[in-house]
PDB file of C-alpha atoms in Angstrom:
ATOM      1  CA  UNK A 648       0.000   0.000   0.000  1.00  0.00           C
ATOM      2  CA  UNK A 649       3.194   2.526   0.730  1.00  0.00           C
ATOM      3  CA  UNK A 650       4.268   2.030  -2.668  1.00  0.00           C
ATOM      4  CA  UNK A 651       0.669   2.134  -4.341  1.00  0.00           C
ATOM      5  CA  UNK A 652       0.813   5.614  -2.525  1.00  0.00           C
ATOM      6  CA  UNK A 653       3.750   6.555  -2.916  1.00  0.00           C
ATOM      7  CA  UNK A 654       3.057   6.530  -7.067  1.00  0.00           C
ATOM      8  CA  UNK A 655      -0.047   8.529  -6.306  1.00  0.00           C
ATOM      9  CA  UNK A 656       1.801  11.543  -5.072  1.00  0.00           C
ATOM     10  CA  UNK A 657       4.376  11.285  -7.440  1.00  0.00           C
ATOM     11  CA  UNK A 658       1.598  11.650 -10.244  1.00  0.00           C
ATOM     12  CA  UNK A 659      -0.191  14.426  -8.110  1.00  0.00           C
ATOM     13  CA  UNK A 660       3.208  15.928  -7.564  1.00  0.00           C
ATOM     14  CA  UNK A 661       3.335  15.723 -11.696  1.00  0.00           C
ATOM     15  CA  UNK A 662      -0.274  17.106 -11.820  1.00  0.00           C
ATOM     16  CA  UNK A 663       1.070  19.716  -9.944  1.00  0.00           C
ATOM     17  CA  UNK A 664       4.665  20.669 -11.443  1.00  0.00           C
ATOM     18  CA  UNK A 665       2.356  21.855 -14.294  1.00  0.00           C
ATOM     19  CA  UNK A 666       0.390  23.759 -13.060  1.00  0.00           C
ATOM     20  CA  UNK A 667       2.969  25.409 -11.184  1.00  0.00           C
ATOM     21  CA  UNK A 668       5.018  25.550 -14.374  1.00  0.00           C
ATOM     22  CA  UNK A 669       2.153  27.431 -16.441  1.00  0.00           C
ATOM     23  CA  UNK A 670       2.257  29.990 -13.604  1.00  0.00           C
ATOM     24  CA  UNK A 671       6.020  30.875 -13.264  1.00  0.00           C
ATOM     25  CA  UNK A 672       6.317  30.850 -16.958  1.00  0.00           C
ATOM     26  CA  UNK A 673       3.951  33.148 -16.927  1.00  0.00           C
ATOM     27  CA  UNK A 674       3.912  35.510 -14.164  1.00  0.00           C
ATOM     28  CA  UNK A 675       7.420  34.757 -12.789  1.00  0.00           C
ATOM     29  CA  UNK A 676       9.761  35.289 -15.966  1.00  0.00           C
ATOM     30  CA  UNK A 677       8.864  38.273 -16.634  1.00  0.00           C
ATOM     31  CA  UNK A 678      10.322  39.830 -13.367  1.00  0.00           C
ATOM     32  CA  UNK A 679      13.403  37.771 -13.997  1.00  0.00           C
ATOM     33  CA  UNK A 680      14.312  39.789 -17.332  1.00  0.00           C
ATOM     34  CA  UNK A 681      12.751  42.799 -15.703  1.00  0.00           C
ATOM     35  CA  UNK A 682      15.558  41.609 -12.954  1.00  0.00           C
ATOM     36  CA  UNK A 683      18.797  40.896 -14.805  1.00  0.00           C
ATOM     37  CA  UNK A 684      17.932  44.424 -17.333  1.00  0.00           C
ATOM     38  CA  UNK A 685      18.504  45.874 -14.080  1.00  0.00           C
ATOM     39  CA  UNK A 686      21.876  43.653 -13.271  1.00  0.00           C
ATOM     40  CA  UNK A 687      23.298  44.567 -16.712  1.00  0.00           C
ATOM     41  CA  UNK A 688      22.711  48.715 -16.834  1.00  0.00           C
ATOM     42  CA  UNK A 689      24.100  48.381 -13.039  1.00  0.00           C
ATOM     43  CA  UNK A 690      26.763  46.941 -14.517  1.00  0.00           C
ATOM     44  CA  UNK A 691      27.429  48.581 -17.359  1.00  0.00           C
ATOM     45  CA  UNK A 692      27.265  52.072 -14.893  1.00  0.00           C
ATOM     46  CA  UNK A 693      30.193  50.650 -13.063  1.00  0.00           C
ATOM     47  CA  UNK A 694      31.990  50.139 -16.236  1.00  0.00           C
ATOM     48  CA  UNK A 695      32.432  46.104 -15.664  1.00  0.00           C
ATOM     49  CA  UNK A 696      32.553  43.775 -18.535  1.00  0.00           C
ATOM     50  CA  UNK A 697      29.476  42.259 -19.828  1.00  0.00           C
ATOM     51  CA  UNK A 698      29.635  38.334 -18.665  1.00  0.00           C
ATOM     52  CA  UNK A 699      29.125  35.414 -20.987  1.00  0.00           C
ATOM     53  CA  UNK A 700      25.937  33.937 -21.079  1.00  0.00           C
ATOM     54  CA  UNK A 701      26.544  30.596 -20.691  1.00  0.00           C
ATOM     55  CA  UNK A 702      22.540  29.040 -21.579  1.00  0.00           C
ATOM     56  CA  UNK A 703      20.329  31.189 -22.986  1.00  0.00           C
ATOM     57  CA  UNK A 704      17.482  32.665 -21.098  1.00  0.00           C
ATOM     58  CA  UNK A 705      14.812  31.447 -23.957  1.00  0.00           C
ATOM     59  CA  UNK A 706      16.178  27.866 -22.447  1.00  0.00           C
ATOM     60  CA  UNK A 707      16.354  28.719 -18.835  1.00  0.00           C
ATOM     61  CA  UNK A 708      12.405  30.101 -19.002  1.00  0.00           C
ATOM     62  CA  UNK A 709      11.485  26.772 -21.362  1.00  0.00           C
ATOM     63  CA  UNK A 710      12.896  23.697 -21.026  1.00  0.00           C
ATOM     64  CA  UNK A 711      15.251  24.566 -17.710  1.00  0.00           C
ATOM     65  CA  UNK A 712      12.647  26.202 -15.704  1.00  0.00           C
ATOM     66  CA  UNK A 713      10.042  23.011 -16.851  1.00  0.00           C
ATOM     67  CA  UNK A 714      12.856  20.404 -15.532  1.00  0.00           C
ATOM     68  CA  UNK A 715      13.584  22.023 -12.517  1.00  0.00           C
ATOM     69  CA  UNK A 716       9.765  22.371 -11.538  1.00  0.00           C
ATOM     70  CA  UNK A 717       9.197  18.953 -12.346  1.00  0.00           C
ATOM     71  CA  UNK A 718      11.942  17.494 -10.814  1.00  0.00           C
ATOM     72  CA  UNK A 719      11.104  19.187  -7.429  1.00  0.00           C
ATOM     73  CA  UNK A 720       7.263  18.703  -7.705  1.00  0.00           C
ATOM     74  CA  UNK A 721       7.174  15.019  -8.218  1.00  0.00           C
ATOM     75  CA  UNK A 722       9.929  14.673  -5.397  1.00  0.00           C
ATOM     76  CA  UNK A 723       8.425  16.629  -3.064  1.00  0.00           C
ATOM     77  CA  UNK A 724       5.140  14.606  -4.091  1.00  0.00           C
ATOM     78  CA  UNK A 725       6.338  10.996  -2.999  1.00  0.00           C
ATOM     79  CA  UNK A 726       7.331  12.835   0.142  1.00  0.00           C
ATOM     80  CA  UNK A 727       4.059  13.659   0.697  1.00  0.00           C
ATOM     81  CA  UNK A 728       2.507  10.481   0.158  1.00  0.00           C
ATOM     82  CA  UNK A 729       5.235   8.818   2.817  1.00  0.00           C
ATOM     83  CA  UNK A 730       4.071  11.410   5.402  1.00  0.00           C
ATOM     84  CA  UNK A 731       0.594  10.369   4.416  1.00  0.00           C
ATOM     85  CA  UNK A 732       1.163   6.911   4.726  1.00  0.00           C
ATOM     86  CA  UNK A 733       3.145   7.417   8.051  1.00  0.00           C
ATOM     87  CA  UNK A 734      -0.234  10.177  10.005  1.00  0.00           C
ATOM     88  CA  UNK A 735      -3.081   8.219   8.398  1.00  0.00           C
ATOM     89  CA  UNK A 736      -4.665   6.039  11.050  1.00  0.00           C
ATOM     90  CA  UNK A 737      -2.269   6.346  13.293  1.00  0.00           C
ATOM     91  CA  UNK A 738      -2.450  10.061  14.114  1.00  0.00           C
ATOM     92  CA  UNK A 739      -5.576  11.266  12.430  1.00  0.00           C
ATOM     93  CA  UNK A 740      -9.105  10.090  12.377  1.00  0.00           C
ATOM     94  CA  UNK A 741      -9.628  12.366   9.226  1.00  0.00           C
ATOM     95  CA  UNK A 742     -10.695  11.219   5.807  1.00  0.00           C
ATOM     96  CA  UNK A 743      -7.830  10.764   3.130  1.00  0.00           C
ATOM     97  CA  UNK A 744      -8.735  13.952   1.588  1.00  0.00           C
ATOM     98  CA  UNK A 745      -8.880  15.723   5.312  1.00  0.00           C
ATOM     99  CA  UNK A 746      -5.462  14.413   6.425  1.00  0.00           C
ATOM    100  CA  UNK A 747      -3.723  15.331   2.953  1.00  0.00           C
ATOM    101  CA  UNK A 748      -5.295  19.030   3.211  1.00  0.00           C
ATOM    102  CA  UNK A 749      -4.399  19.219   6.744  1.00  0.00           C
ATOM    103  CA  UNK A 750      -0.641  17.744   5.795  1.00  0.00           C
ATOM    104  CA  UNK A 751      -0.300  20.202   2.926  1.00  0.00           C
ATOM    105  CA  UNK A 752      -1.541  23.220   4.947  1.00  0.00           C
ATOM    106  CA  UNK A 753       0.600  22.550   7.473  1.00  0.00           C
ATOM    107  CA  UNK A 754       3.293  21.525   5.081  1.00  0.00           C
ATOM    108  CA  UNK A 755       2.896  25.216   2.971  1.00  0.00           C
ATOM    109  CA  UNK A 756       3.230  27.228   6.716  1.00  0.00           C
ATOM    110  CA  UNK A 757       6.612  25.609   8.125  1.00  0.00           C
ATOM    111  CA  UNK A 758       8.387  24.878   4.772  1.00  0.00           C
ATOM    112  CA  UNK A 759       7.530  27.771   3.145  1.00  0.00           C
ATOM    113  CA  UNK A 760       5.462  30.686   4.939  1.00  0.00           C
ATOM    114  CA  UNK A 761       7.557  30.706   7.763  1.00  0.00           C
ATOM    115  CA  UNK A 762      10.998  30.854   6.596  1.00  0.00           C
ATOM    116  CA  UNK A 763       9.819  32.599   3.861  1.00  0.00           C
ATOM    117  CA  UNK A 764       8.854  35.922   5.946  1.00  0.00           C
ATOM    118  CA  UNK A 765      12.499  35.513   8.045  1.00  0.00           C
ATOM    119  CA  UNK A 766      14.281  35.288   4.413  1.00  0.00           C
ATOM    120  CA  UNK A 767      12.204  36.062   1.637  1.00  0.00           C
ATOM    121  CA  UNK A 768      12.914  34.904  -2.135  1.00  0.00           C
ATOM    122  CA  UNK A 769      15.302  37.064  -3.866  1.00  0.00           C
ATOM    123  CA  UNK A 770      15.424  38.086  -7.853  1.00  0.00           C
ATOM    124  CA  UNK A 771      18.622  38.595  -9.615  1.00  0.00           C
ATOM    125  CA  UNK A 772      20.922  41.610  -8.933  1.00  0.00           C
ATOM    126  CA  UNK A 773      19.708  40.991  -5.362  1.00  0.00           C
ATOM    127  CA  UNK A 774      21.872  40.105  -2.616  1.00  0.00           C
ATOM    128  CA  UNK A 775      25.879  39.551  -1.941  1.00  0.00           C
ATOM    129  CA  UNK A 776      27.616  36.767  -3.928  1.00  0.00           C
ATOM    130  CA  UNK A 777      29.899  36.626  -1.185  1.00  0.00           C
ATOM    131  CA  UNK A 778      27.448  35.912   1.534  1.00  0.00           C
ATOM    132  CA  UNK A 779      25.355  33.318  -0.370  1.00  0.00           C
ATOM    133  CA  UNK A 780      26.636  30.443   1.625  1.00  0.00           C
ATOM    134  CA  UNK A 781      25.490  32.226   4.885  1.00  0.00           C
ATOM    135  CA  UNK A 782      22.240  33.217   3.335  1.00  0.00           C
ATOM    136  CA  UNK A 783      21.641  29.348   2.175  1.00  0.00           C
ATOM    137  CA  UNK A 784      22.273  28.089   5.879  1.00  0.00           C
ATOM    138  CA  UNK A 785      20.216  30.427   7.509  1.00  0.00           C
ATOM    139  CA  UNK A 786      17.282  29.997   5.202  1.00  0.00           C
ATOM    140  CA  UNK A 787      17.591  25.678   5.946  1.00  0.00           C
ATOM    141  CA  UNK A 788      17.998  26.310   9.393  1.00  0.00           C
ATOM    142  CA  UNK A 789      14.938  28.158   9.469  1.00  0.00           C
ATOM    143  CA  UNK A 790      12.864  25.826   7.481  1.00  0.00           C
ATOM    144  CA  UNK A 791      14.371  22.718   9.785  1.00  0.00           C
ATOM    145  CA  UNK A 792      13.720  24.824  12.801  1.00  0.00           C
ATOM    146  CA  UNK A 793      10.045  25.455  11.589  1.00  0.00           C
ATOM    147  CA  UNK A 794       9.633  21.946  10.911  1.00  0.00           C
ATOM    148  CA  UNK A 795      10.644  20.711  14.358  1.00  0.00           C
ATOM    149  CA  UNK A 796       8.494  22.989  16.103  1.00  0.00           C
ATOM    150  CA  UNK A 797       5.290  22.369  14.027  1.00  0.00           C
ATOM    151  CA  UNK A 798       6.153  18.585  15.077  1.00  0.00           C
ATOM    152  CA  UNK A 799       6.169  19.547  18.984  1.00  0.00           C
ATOM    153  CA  UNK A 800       3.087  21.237  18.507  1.00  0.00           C
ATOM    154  CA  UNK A 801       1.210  18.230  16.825  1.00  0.00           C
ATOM    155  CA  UNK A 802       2.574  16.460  19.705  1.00  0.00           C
ATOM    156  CA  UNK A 803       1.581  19.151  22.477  1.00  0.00           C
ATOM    157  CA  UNK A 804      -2.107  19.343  20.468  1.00  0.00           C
ATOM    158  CA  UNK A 805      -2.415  16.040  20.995  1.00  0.00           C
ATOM    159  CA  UNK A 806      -1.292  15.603  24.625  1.00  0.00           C
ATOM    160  CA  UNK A 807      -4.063  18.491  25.765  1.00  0.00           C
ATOM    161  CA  UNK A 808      -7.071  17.474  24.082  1.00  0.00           C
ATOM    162  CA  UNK A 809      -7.986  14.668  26.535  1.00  0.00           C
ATOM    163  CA  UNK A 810      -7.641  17.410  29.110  1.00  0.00           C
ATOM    164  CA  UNK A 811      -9.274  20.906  27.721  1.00  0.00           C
ATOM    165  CA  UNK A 812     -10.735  19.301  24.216  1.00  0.00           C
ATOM    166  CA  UNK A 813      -9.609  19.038  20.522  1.00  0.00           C
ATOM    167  CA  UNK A 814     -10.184  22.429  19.653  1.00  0.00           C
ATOM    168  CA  UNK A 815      -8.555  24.384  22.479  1.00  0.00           C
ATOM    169  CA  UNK A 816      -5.750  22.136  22.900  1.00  0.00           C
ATOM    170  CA  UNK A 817      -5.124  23.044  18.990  1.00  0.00           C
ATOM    171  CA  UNK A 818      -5.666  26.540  19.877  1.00  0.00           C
ATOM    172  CA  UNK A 819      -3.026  26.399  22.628  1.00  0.00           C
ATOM    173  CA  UNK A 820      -0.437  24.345  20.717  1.00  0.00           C
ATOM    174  CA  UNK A 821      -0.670  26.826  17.884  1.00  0.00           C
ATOM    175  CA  UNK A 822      -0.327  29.995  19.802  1.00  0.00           C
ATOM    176  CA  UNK A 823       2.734  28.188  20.846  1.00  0.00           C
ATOM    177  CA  UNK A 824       3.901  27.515  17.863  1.00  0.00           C
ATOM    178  CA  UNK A 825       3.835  31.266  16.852  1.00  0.00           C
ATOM    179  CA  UNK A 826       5.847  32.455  19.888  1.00  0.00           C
ATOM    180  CA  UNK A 827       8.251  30.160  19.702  1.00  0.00           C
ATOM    181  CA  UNK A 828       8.812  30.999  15.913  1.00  0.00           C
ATOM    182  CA  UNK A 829       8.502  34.410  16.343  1.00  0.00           C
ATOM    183  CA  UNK A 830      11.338  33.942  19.385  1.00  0.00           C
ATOM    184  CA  UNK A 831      13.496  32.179  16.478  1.00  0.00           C
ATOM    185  CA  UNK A 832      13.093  34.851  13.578  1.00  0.00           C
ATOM    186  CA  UNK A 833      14.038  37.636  15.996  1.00  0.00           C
ATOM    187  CA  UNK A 834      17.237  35.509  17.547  1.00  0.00           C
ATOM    188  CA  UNK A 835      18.480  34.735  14.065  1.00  0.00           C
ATOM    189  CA  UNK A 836      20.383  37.484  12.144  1.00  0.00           C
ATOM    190  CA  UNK A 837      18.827  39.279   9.579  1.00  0.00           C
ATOM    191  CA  UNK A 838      19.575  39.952   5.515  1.00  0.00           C
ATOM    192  CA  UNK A 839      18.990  43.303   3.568  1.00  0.00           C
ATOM    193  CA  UNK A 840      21.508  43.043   0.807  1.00  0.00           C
ATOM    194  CA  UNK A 841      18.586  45.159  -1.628  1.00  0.00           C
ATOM    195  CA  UNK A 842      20.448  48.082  -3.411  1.00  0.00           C
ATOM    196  CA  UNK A 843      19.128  51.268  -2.935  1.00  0.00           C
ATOM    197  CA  UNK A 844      18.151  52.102  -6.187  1.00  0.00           C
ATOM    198  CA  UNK A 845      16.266  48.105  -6.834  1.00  0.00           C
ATOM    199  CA  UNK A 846      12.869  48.881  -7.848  1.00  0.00           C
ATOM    200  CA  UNK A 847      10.508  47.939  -4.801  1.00  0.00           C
ATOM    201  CA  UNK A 848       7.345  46.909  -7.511  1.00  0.00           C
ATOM    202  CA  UNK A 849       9.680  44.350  -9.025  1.00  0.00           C
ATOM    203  CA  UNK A 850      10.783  42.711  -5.876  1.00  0.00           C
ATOM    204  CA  UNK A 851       7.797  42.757  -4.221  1.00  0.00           C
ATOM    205  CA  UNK A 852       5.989  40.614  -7.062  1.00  0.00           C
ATOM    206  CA  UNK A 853       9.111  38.468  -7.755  1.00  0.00           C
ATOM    207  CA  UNK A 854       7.989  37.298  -4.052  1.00  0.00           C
ATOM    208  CA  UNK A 855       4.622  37.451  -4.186  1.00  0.00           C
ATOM    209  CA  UNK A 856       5.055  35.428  -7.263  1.00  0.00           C
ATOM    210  CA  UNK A 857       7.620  33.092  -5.004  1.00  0.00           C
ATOM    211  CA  UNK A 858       4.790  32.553  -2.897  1.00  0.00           C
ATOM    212  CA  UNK A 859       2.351  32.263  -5.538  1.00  0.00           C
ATOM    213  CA  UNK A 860       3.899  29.385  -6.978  1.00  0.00           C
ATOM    214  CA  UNK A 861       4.001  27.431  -3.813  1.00  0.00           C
ATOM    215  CA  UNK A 862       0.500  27.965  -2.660  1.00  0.00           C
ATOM    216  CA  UNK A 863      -0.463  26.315  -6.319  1.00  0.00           C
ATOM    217  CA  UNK A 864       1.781  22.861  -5.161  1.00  0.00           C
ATOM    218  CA  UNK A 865       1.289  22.353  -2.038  1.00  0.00           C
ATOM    219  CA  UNK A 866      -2.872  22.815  -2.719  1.00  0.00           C
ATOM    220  CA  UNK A 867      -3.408  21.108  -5.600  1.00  0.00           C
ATOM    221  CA  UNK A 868      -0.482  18.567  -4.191  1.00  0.00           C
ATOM    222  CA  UNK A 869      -3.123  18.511  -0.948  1.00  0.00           C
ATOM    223  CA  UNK A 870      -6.027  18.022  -3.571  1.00  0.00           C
ATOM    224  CA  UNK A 871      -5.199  15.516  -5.897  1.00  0.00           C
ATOM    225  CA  UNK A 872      -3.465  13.679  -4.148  1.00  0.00           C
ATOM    226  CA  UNK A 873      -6.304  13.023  -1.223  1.00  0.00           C
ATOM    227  CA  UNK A 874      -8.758  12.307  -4.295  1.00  0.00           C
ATOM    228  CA  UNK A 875      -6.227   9.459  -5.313  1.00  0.00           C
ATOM    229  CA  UNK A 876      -5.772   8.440  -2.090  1.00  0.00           C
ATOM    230  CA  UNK A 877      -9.423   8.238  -0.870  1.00  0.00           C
ATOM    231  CA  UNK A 878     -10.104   6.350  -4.253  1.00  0.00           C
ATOM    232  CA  UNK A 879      -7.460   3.895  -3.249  1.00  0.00           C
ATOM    233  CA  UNK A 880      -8.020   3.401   0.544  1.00  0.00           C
ATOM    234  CA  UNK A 881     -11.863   3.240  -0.586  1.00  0.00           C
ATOM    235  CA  UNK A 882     -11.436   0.486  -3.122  1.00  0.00           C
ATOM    236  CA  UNK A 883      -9.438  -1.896  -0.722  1.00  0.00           C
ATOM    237  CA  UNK A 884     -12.079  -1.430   2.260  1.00  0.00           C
ATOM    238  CA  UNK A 885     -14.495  -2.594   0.035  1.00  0.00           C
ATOM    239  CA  UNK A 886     -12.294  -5.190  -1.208  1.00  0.00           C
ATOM    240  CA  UNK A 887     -11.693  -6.417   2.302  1.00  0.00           C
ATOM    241  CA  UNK A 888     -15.960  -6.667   2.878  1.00  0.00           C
ATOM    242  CA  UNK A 889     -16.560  -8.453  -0.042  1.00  0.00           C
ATOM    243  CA  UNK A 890     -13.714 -10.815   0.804  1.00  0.00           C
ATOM    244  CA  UNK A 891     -15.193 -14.800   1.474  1.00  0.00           C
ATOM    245  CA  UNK A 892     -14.736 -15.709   4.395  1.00  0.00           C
ATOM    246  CA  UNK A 893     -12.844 -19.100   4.875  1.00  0.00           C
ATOM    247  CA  UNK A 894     -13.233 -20.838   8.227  1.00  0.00           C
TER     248      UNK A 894
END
């Protein structure tokens, strides 16, 4: 049954990548060579030589852009179903399609949302070369960080319902979850590498866009893949009723 599911959210993951592909292509690209106009008169003002471009932008907004999207969407897909597999039954007395909405939500706030506001998506001509590595950890940290605590406050949920209910034990957990995170972003050390002179329209829908482009995985990831799922789970229930019984 892992593996049956594990296939479904690689197709939904699929599914997805193409959706999320029509919308960068679209709405993303765009700000990109809006972005790197901006890199080369910049550069061209300082009087530096004009570097070599090495693949062509027509095949890093085609072909590149539709690899790279599919690669991570059917990846991050089969992760999905594994976590699936893993909460369903064990931790949640949902439906398929409720536990996969509930995963992806919850997936879309500490992988994404939350780091995201700490250290938001940058477009070219934004940010230091020479602090890249820094920038990289910090942003990982954050999302494993994020992670960790959304896991402790599953767990604390969980350990106060029996005492004060479903709902306010959720309530209390999540509060929790928000301090504690908001404790984190202020601890950690903050970015602003933006020159002066970036234009504040393009970078603020380059991460809009950022955004944009996750909320379209991780919900139809959440969608599809709880349709497939449900179908699945449904089908051997009803296998296992109509099953003779031998004695």
């Amino acid at each position: 049954m892992v593996g049956k599911l594990l296939l479904r959210g690689m197709l939904a993951g699929l599914i997805s990548g193409v959706l999320v592909f029509a919308f960068a292509h679209t709405f993303g690209e765009p700000l990109v060579d809006q972005a790197i106009a901006f890199e080369e008169a910049a550069s061209q003002a300082a009087g530096e030589a004009a570097e070599p471009e090495i693949v062509s932008r027509a095949t890093q907004a085609g072909i590149g852009l539709f690899t790279g999207v599919m690669a991570y969407s059917v990846a991050i897909g089969g992760l999905f179903a594994l976590v699936f597999a893993f909460v369903q039954g064990r931790f949640s007395s949902l439906s398929a399609r409720g536990t996969s909405a509930v995963i992806a939500a919850a997936a879309f706030v500490a992988v994404v949302l939350v780091p995201n506001i700490k250290y938001p998506a940058n477009p070219p001509a934004v940010g230091n070369p020479d602090t890249i590595g820094v920038r990289t950890e910090l942003f990982f940290l954050m999302i494993v960080v994020s992670i960790a605590a959304l896991v402790a406050a599953f767990a604390l949920a969980r350990r106060l319902a029996p005492r004060f209910g479903a709902w306010n034990g959720a309530i209390v957990a999540g509060l929790a979850y928000v301090v504690f995170i908001g404790l984190v972003e202020y601890l950690l050390p903050p970015i602003n590498e933006v020159p002066e002179n970036y234009s504040a329209l393009v970078l603020w829908h380059f991460r809009t866009t950022s955004i944009g482009m996750h909320v379209i995985l991780w919900a139809a990831l959440g969608l599809v893949f709880g349709a497939l799922a449900e179908r699945k789970l449904e089908s051997k229930a009803g296998l296992r009723t109509h099953a003779p019984a031998y004695r």
